[in-house]
Coordinates of C-alpha atoms in Angstrom, one line a residue:
X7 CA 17.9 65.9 -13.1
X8 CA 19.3 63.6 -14.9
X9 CA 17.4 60.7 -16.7
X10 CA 19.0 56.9 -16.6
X11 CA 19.6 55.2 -19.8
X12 CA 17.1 52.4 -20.1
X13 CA 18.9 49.1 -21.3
X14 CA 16.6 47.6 -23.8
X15 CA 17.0 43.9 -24.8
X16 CA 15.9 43.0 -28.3
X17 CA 15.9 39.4 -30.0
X18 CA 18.6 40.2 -31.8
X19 CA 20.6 40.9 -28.6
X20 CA 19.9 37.6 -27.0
X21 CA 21.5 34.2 -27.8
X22 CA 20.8 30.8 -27.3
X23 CA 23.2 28.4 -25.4
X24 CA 23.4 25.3 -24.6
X25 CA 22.4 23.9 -20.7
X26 CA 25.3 21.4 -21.0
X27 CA 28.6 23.2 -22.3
X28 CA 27.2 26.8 -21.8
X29 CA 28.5 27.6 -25.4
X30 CA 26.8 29.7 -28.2
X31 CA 27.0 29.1 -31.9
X32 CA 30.6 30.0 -33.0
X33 CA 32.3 28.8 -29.7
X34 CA 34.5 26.0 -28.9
X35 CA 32.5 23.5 -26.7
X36 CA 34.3 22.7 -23.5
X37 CA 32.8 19.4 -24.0
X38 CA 34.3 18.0 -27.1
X39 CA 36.3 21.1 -28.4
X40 CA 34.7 21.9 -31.5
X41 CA 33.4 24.1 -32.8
X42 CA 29.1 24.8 -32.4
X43 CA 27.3 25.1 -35.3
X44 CA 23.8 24.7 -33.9
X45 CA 21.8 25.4 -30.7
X46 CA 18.6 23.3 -30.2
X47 CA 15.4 22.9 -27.6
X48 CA 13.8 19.8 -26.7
X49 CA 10.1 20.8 -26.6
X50 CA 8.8 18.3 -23.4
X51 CA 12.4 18.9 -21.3
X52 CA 12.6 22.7 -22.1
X53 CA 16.2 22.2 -22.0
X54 CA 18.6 23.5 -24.6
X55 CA 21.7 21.3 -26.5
X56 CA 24.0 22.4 -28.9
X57 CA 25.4 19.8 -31.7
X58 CA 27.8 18.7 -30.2
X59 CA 25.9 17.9 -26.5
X60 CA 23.0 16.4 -28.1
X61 CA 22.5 12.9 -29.2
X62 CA 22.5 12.7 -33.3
X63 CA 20.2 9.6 -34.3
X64 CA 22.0 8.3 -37.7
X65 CA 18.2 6.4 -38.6
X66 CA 16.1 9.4 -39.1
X67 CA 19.2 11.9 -39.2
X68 CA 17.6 14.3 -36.4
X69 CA 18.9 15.4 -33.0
X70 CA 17.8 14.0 -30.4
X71 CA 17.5 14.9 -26.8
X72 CA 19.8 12.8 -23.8
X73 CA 17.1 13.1 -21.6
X74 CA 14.0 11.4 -23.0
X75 CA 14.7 11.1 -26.9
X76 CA 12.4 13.5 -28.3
X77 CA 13.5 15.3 -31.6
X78 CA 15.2 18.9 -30.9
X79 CA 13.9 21.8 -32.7
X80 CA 17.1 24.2 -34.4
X81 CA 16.9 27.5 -32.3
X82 CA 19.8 28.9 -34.1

């Protein structure tokens, strides 16, 4: 009998995207065509934005998120 091969997931193996575009860090977002250089999470939505999807405030030069304007923490 043969045993299967168990597909094991580490952290490593797993990469954050954004909820909007769909794209990872290195893609080209549909969105706006550049190029991601960041993925972030708003903490109250749970939702994810890359750079380019998310909504840069130029005051306190953070991210911020469309829904409710909290500050995104950098997932990668």
């Amino acid at each position: 009998m043969k045993k299967k091969k168990n597909a094991h997931l580490t952290a490593a193996d797993i990469k954050a995207y954004c909820n909007y575009c769909g794209s990872t860090v290195g893609q080209t977002s549909e969105r706006t065509e550049e190029k991601v250089r960041a993925v972030y999470d708003c903490p109250r939505c749970g939702v994810n934005y890359c750079d380019q999807c998310s909504y840069f405030n130029k005051e306190d030069s953070v991210q911020r998120c469309l829904r409710c304007e909290s500050k995104l923490e950098k997932v990668t």
